[in-house]
mmCIF file of C-alpha atoms in Angstrom:
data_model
loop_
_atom_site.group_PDB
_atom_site.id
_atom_site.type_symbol
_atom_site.label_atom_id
_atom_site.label_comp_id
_atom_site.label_asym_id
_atom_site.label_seq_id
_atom_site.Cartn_x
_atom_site.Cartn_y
_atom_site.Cartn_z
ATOM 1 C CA UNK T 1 -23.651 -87.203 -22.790
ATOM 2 C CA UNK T 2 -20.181 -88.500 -22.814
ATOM 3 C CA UNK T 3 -18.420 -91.758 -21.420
ATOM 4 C CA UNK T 4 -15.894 -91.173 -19.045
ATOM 5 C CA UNK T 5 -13.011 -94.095 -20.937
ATOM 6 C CA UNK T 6 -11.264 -94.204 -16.960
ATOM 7 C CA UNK T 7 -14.925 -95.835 -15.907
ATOM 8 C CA UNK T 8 -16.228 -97.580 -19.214
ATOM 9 C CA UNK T 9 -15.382 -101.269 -18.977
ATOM 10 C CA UNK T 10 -16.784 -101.915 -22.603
ATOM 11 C CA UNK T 11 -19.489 -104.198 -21.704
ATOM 12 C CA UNK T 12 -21.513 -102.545 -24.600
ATOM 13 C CA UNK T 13 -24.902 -101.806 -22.597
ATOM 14 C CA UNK T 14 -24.592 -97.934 -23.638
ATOM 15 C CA UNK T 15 -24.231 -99.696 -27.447
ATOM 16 C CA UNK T 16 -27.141 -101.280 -27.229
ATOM 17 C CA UNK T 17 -28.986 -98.265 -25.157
ATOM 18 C CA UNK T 18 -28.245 -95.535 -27.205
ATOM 19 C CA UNK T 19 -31.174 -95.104 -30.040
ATOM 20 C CA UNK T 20 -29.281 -92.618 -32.169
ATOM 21 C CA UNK T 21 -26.796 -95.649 -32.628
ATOM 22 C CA UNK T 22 -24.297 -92.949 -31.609
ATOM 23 C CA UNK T 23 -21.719 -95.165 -29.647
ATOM 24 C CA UNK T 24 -19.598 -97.536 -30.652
ATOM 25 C CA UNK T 25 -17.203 -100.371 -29.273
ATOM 26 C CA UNK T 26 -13.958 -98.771 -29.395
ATOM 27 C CA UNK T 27 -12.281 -101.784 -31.497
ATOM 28 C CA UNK T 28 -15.438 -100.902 -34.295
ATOM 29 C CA UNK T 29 -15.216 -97.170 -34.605
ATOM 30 C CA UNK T 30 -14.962 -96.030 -38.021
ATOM 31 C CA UNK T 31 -11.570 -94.432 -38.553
ATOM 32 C CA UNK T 32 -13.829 -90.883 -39.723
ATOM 33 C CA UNK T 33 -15.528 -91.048 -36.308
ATOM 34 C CA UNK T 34 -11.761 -90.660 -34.422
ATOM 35 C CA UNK T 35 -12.469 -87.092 -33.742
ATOM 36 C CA UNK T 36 -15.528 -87.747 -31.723
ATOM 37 C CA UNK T 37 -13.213 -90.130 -29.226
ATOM 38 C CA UNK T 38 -11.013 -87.501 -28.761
ATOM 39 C CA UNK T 39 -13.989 -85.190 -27.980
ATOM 40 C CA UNK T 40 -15.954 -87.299 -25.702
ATOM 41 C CA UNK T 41 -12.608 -88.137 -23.977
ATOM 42 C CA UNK T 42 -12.276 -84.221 -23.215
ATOM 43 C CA UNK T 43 -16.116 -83.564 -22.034
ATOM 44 C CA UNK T 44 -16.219 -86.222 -19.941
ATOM 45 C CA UNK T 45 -13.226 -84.818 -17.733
ATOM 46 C CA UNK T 46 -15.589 -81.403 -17.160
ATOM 47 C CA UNK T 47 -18.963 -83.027 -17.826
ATOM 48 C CA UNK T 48 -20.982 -83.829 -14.510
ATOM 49 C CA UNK T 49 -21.280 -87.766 -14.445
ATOM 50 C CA UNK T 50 -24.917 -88.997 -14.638
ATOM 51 C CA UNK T 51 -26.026 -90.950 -11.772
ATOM 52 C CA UNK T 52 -29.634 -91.140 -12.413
ATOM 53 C CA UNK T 53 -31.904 -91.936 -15.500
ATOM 54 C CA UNK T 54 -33.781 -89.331 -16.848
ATOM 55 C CA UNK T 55 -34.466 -90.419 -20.211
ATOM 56 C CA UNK T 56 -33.666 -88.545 -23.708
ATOM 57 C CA UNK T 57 -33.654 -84.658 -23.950
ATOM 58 C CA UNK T 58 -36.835 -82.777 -25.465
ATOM 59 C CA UNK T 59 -34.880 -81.773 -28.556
ATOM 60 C CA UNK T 60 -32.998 -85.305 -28.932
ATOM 61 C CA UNK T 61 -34.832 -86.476 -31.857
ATOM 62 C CA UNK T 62 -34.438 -82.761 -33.761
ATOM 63 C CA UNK T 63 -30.301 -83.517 -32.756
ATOM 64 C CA UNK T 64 -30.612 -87.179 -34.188
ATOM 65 C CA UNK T 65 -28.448 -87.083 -37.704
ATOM 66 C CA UNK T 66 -28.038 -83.368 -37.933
ATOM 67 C CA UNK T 67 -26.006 -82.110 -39.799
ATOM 68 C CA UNK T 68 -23.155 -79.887 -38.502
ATOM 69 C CA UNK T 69 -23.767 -80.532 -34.918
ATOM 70 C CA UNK T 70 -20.198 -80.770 -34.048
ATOM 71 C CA UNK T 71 -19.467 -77.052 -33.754
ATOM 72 C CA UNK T 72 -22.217 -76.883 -31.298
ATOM 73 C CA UNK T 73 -20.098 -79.291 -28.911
ATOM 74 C CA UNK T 74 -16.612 -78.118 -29.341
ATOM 75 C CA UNK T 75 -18.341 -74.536 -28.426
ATOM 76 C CA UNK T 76 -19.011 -76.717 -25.245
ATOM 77 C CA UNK T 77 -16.301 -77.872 -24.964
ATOM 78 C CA UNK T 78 -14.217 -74.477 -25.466
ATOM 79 C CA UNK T 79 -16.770 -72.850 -22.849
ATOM 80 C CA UNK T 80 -16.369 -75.845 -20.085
ATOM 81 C CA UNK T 81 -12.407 -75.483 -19.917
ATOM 82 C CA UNK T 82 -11.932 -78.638 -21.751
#
């Protein structure tokens, strides 16, 4: 998932939602997490918005702290257009 930053109004709900502790406010985001604003900023241009709660993906918790995970989305990314 991605947040669009046209729509977000940072009233931190995702923050608190999000059980990988993935997001961040954008004022607290470790500088070595930069990348990951950059990449979330270009998904969520080609990324469908979610309307609808459907709760975490089968895998999620296998996807929680992996390790080298980030090729996986810039493949994504590269294969969406973004």
């Amino acid at each position: 998932m991605t947040i669009d930053p046209a729509e977000c109004v940072d009233c931190g709900i995702c923050v608190n939602a999000c059980e990988a502790n993935a997001i961040f406010p954008a004022a607290q985001l470790p500088p070595s997490l930069a990348h990951y604003q950059r990449l979330n900023e270009a998904l969520s241009a080609v990324w469908p918005l979610v309307i609808e709660a459907s709760g975490p993906l089968t895998d999620a918790d296998a996807w929680n702290g992996a390790i080298g995970k980030l090729q996986h989305l810039v493949g994504r990314m590269n294969h969406s257009g973004g």
